[in-house]
mmCIF file of C-alpha atoms in Angstrom:
data_model
loop_
_atom_site.group_PDB
_atom_site.id
_atom_site.type_symbol
_atom_site.label_atom_id
_atom_site.label_comp_id
_atom_site.label_asym_id
_atom_site.label_seq_id
_atom_site.Cartn_x
_atom_site.Cartn_y
_atom_site.Cartn_z
ATOM 1 C CA MET R 141 -0.073 -0.115 -0.256
ATOM 2 C CA PRO R 142 1.848 3.106 -1.092
ATOM 3 C CA GLU R 143 2.814 6.087 0.997
ATOM 4 C CA VAL R 144 1.305 9.138 -0.088
ATOM 5 C CA MET R 145 1.748 12.786 1.062
ATOM 6 C CA PHE R 146 -0.663 15.507 -0.089
ATOM 7 C CA ALA R 147 -1.491 19.270 0.587
ATOM 8 C CA GLY R 148 -3.392 20.048 3.522
ATOM 9 C CA PRO R 149 -4.986 23.272 4.613
ATOM 10 C CA ASP R 150 -2.185 23.549 7.528
ATOM 11 C CA GLY R 151 0.336 21.765 5.771
ATOM 12 C CA ARG R 152 1.575 18.534 4.127
ATOM 13 C CA LEU R 153 -0.867 15.267 5.187
ATOM 14 C CA GLU R 154 0.254 11.431 5.165
ATOM 15 C CA GLY R 155 -1.724 9.109 4.009
ATOM 16 C CA ARG R 156 -2.097 5.527 2.980
ATOM 17 C CA TYR R 157 -3.559 4.789 -0.463
ATOM 18 C CA HIS R 158 -4.879 1.305 -2.576
ATOM 19 C CA HIS R 159 -5.870 1.820 -5.994
ATOM 20 C CA SER R 160 -8.249 -0.702 -7.183
ATOM 21 C CA LYS R 161 -7.294 -2.764 -10.285
ATOM 22 C CA GLU R 162 -10.958 -1.928 -11.598
ATOM 23 C CA THR R 163 -11.634 0.888 -14.346
ATOM 24 C CA GLY R 164 -13.938 2.830 -12.523
ATOM 25 C CA ALA R 165 -13.758 1.263 -8.582
ATOM 26 C CA PRO R 166 -15.650 3.630 -6.168
ATOM 27 C CA VAL R 167 -13.822 5.287 -3.725
ATOM 28 C CA ALA R 168 -13.509 5.394 0.169
ATOM 29 C CA LEU R 169 -11.589 7.541 2.898
ATOM 30 C CA VAL R 170 -11.260 6.372 6.161
ATOM 31 C CA LEU R 171 -10.874 8.665 8.954
ATOM 32 C CA HIS R 172 -9.077 7.683 12.583
ATOM 33 C CA PRO R 173 -9.876 8.218 16.033
ATOM 34 C CA HIS R 174 -9.292 11.198 18.238
ATOM 35 C CA PRO R 175 -5.559 12.968 17.612
ATOM 36 C CA LEU R 176 -5.184 13.874 21.658
ATOM 37 C CA HIS R 177 -5.859 10.172 22.771
ATOM 38 C CA GLY R 178 -3.450 8.243 20.553
ATOM 39 C CA GLY R 179 -5.552 8.279 17.336
ATOM 40 C CA THR R 180 -3.845 7.516 14.164
ATOM 41 C CA MET R 181 -4.186 5.861 10.886
ATOM 42 C CA ASN R 182 -2.931 2.545 12.018
ATOM 43 C CA ASN R 183 -5.614 2.562 14.495
ATOM 44 C CA ARG R 184 -6.725 -1.402 14.648
ATOM 45 C CA ILE R 185 -10.371 -0.457 13.765
ATOM 46 C CA THR R 186 -9.236 2.442 11.245
ATOM 47 C CA TYR R 187 -6.972 -0.600 9.405
ATOM 48 C CA THR R 188 -9.882 -2.827 9.745
ATOM 49 C CA VAL R 189 -12.364 -0.650 7.870
ATOM 50 C CA TYR R 190 -10.042 0.633 5.186
ATOM 51 C CA GLN R 191 -9.152 -3.240 4.549
ATOM 52 C CA SER R 192 -12.724 -3.929 4.094
ATOM 53 C CA PHE R 193 -13.228 -1.627 1.338
ATOM 54 C CA GLN R 194 -10.140 -3.068 -0.203
ATOM 55 C CA ARG R 195 -11.559 -6.075 -0.290
ATOM 56 C CA LEU R 196 -14.713 -4.759 -1.753
ATOM 57 C CA GLY R 197 -13.047 -3.486 -4.601
ATOM 58 C CA PHE R 198 -12.719 -0.033 -3.627
ATOM 59 C CA SER R 199 -9.615 2.554 -4.240
ATOM 60 C CA THR R 200 -9.263 3.249 -0.745
ATOM 61 C CA MET R 201 -7.466 6.055 1.711
ATOM 62 C CA ARG R 202 -6.541 6.517 5.329
ATOM 63 C CA PHE R 203 -4.563 9.334 6.724
ATOM 64 C CA ASN R 204 -3.363 11.190 9.782
ATOM 65 C CA PHE R 205 -5.048 14.179 10.954
ATOM 66 C CA ARG R 206 -2.766 17.498 11.149
ATOM 67 C CA GLY R 207 -0.204 16.962 14.000
ATOM 68 C CA VAL R 208 -0.155 13.253 13.909
ATOM 69 C CA GLY R 209 2.592 10.595 12.718
ATOM 70 C CA ARG R 210 4.196 12.599 9.732
ATOM 71 C CA SER R 211 1.429 15.164 9.334
ATOM 72 C CA GLN R 212 2.255 18.833 9.659
ATOM 73 C CA GLY R 213 -0.063 21.410 11.413
ATOM 74 C CA ARG R 214 -1.373 21.287 15.246
ATOM 75 C CA TYR R 215 -4.416 19.712 16.596
ATOM 76 C CA ASP R 216 -7.526 22.417 15.908
ATOM 77 C CA GLY R 217 -10.751 21.082 17.872
ATOM 78 C CA GLY R 218 -12.179 19.221 14.741
ATOM 79 C CA ILE R 219 -12.515 22.287 12.727
ATOM 80 C CA GLY R 220 -9.241 22.294 10.911
ATOM 81 C CA GLU R 221 -9.717 18.583 10.706
ATOM 82 C CA ILE R 222 -12.921 18.688 8.434
ATOM 83 C CA GLY R 223 -10.511 20.747 6.264
ATOM 84 C CA ASP R 224 -7.750 18.024 6.494
ATOM 85 C CA ALA R 225 -10.684 15.642 5.486
ATOM 86 C CA ALA R 226 -12.032 17.657 2.613
ATOM 87 C CA ALA R 227 -8.463 17.778 1.274
ATOM 88 C CA ALA R 228 -8.054 14.293 1.730
ATOM 89 C CA LEU R 229 -11.129 13.850 -0.243
ATOM 90 C CA ASP R 230 -10.196 16.226 -2.902
ATOM 91 C CA TRP R 231 -7.039 14.272 -3.480
ATOM 92 C CA LEU R 232 -8.804 11.004 -3.882
ATOM 93 C CA GLN R 233 -11.177 12.323 -6.390
ATOM 94 C CA ALA R 234 -8.176 13.679 -8.428
ATOM 95 C CA VAL R 235 -6.688 10.468 -8.690
ATOM 96 C CA ASN R 236 -9.949 8.431 -9.601
ATOM 97 C CA PRO R 237 -11.971 11.368 -11.701
ATOM 98 C CA ASN R 238 -14.223 8.586 -12.882
ATOM 99 C CA ALA R 239 -14.966 6.298 -9.606
ATOM 100 C CA GLY R 240 -18.096 4.567 -9.328
ATOM 101 C CA GLY R 241 -19.520 6.114 -6.029
ATOM 102 C CA LEU R 242 -18.034 7.640 -3.056
ATOM 103 C CA TRP R 243 -18.186 6.542 0.819
ATOM 104 C CA ILE R 244 -16.654 8.273 3.592
ATOM 105 C CA ALA R 245 -16.025 5.981 7.148
ATOM 106 C CA GLY R 246 -14.788 7.203 10.331
ATOM 107 C CA TYR R 247 -14.254 6.070 14.034
ATOM 108 C CA SER R 248 -14.974 7.992 17.397
ATOM 109 C CA PHE R 249 -13.747 11.550 16.528
ATOM 110 C CA GLY R 250 -13.477 10.025 12.800
ATOM 111 C CA ALA R 251 -16.938 9.567 12.651
ATOM 112 C CA PHE R 252 -17.869 12.956 13.779
ATOM 113 C CA VAL R 253 -15.575 14.686 11.262
ATOM 114 C CA SER R 254 -16.756 12.316 8.633
ATOM 115 C CA MET R 255 -20.364 13.369 8.868
ATOM 116 C CA GLN R 256 -19.646 17.159 9.308
ATOM 117 C CA LEU R 257 -17.806 16.328 6.173
ATOM 118 C CA LEU R 258 -20.658 14.402 4.228
ATOM 119 C CA MET R 259 -22.968 17.872 5.008
ATOM 120 C CA ARG R 260 -20.164 19.436 2.594
ATOM 121 C CA ARG R 261 -19.915 17.008 -0.178
ATOM 122 C CA PRO R 262 -23.610 16.266 -1.845
ATOM 123 C CA GLU R 263 -21.478 13.723 -4.045
ATOM 124 C CA VAL R 264 -21.252 11.341 -1.267
ATOM 125 C CA SER R 265 -23.069 8.046 -2.017
ATOM 126 C CA GLY R 266 -22.734 6.637 1.398
ATOM 127 C CA TRP R 267 -21.052 6.295 4.886
ATOM 128 C CA VAL R 268 -19.927 4.119 7.946
ATOM 129 C CA SER R 269 -19.794 5.304 11.220
ATOM 130 C CA ILE R 270 -18.395 3.456 14.018
ATOM 131 C CA ALA R 271 -18.755 4.782 17.855
ATOM 132 C CA PRO R 272 -20.172 8.186 16.847
ATOM 133 C CA PRO R 273 -19.544 10.665 19.897
ATOM 134 C CA ALA R 274 -23.027 11.378 20.062
ATOM 135 C CA SER R 275 -22.806 11.918 24.051
ATOM 136 C CA HIS R 276 -19.509 14.626 23.570
ATOM 137 C CA TYR R 277 -20.940 16.599 20.042
ATOM 138 C CA ASP R 278 -23.573 17.967 18.790
ATOM 139 C CA PHE R 279 -24.962 15.617 15.690
ATOM 140 C CA GLY R 280 -27.796 18.389 15.058
ATOM 141 C CA PHE R 281 -26.305 19.513 12.214
ATOM 142 C CA LEU R 282 -27.166 16.445 10.164
ATOM 143 C CA ALA R 283 -30.551 17.801 9.269
ATOM 144 C CA PRO R 284 -31.240 16.892 6.504
ATOM 145 C CA CYS R 285 -28.781 14.188 6.232
ATOM 146 C CA PRO R 286 -28.549 13.498 2.627
ATOM 147 C CA CYS R 287 -28.388 9.783 2.354
ATOM 148 C CA GLY R 288 -28.400 6.445 4.490
ATOM 149 C CA GLY R 289 -25.323 4.656 5.698
ATOM 150 C CA LEU R 290 -24.272 1.846 8.501
ATOM 151 C CA MET R 291 -23.683 2.663 12.091
ATOM 152 C CA ILE R 292 -22.149 0.320 14.493
ATOM 153 C CA HIS R 293 -21.834 0.995 18.505
ATOM 154 C CA GLY R 294 -20.733 -1.169 21.556
ATOM 155 C CA ASP R 295 -23.574 -2.204 23.967
ATOM 156 C CA ALA R 296 -20.399 -1.893 26.744
ATOM 157 C CA ASP R 297 -19.348 1.439 25.470
ATOM 158 C CA ASP R 298 -18.691 3.611 28.952
ATOM 159 C CA LEU R 299 -17.326 6.621 26.822
ATOM 160 C CA VAL R 300 -20.401 7.239 24.747
ATOM 161 C CA PRO R 301 -23.375 5.229 26.310
ATOM 162 C CA GLU R 302 -25.395 3.423 23.477
ATOM 163 C CA PRO R 303 -28.906 4.659 23.963
ATOM 164 C CA ALA R 304 -27.292 8.302 23.082
ATOM 165 C CA VAL R 305 -26.464 6.538 19.781
ATOM 166 C CA ARG R 306 -29.604 5.046 19.226
ATOM 167 C CA LYS R 307 -31.308 8.302 19.879
ATOM 168 C CA LEU R 308 -28.938 9.531 17.066
ATOM 169 C CA VAL R 309 -30.281 6.896 14.848
ATOM 170 C CA ASP R 310 -33.775 7.638 15.599
ATOM 171 C CA LYS R 311 -33.668 10.820 14.692
ATOM 172 C CA LEU R 312 -32.166 10.128 11.408
ATOM 173 C CA ASN R 313 -34.217 7.426 10.383
ATOM 174 C CA THR R 314 -37.554 10.002 10.844
ATOM 175 C CA GLN R 315 -35.979 12.079 8.187
ATOM 176 C CA LYS R 316 -37.469 11.313 4.652
ATOM 177 C CA GLY R 317 -35.640 9.247 2.020
ATOM 178 C CA VAL R 318 -32.968 8.274 4.862
ATOM 179 C CA SER R 319 -32.302 4.529 6.653
ATOM 180 C CA VAL R 320 -29.515 4.056 9.066
ATOM 181 C CA ASP R 321 -28.627 0.457 9.329
ATOM 182 C CA TYR R 322 -27.668 0.226 12.804
ATOM 183 C CA ARG R 323 -25.929 -2.894 14.259
ATOM 184 C CA VAL R 324 -24.892 -2.795 18.142
ATOM 185 C CA LEU R 325 -22.400 -5.443 18.864
ATOM 186 C CA ALA R 326 -22.926 -7.095 22.333
ATOM 187 C CA GLY R 327 -19.952 -6.802 24.943
ATOM 188 C CA ALA R 328 -17.991 -4.046 22.605
ATOM 189 C CA ASP R 329 -16.662 -1.155 24.487
ATOM 190 C CA HIS R 330 -15.568 2.063 22.730
ATOM 191 C CA VAL R 331 -12.022 0.665 21.793
ATOM 192 C CA MET R 332 -13.478 -2.421 20.124
ATOM 193 C CA ALA R 333 -10.337 -4.045 20.200
ATOM 194 C CA ASN R 334 -11.672 -7.625 20.263
ATOM 195 C CA HIS R 335 -14.670 -6.934 17.677
ATOM 196 C CA ALA R 336 -12.536 -5.852 14.588
ATOM 197 C CA GLU R 337 -13.417 -9.060 12.670
ATOM 198 C CA ALA R 338 -17.165 -8.632 13.337
ATOM 199 C CA ILE R 339 -17.146 -4.967 12.379
ATOM 200 C CA ALA R 340 -15.506 -5.728 9.396
ATOM 201 C CA ALA R 341 -18.053 -8.155 8.602
ATOM 202 C CA ALA R 342 -20.718 -5.617 8.852
ATOM 203 C CA VAL R 343 -19.207 -3.338 6.522
ATOM 204 C CA GLU R 344 -18.641 -5.623 3.856
ATOM 205 C CA ASP R 345 -22.395 -6.827 4.391
ATOM 206 C CA HIS R 346 -23.861 -3.480 4.418
ATOM 207 C CA VAL R 347 -21.503 -1.504 1.731
ATOM 208 C CA GLY R 348 -21.750 -4.874 -0.660
ATOM 209 C CA LYS R 349 -25.267 -4.749 -0.449
ATOM 210 C CA LYS R 350 -25.438 -1.273 -1.130
ATOM 211 C CA MET R 351 -23.094 -1.578 -4.465
ATOM 212 C CA VAL R 352 -24.723 -4.443 -5.889
ATOM 213 C CA GLY R 353 -28.335 -2.104 -5.501
ATOM 214 C CA ARG R 354 -26.291 0.585 -6.942
ATOM 215 C CA HIS R 355 -25.052 -1.294 -9.881
ATOM 216 C CA LEU R 356 -29.004 -3.153 -10.488
ATOM 217 C CA SER R 357 -30.484 0.431 -10.426
ATOM 218 C CA MET R 358 -27.982 1.520 -12.904
ATOM 219 C CA ALA R 359 -28.651 -1.495 -15.346
ATOM 220 C CA ALA R 360 -32.581 -0.808 -14.801
ATOM 221 C CA ASP R 361 -31.811 2.547 -16.114
#
């Protein structure tokens, strides 16, 4: 998997990129957990999701937010990190101008940033949100949420209690045309270290079905 360096809003950013062998393959951007709590693009869950999209035939990228690893800049409370993610998406789209779909995925803090990016980029066709910090950040900006996606949370998460996420899911599911596939992992805490395989299976099941549906609808047209 090639190392890439690309221009961010506050300096160069470090990433890892896998280019699909399929012409017109969809693309996916995966965002890591909180930079001030040890989050990097090499986080186990972040890497697991990256691999899942790769297995599904996507051109896939994960990268370090500003101030993490070899990425320049300093942590910016989530605001600058949205700009970092937008720059990563720009790079991904420039390398894949004919991509057959665009997905964004994030874990914990990365889930918050990815959903912010979702609201700014109408071309996004699907999303995966793992352990979204619904009890720490206001997700009210998802009004209206532009498309449905997959949300995964653990029922043993002490940092972000599961009912806070379920409340967010229920709110999103009341919106017209939005359907959130919510999967609760039994025994999983916020770190989810022992649940990587279950997360991979959920991502590949949800995204795989959505991509098949997309191809069928395009064939019908």
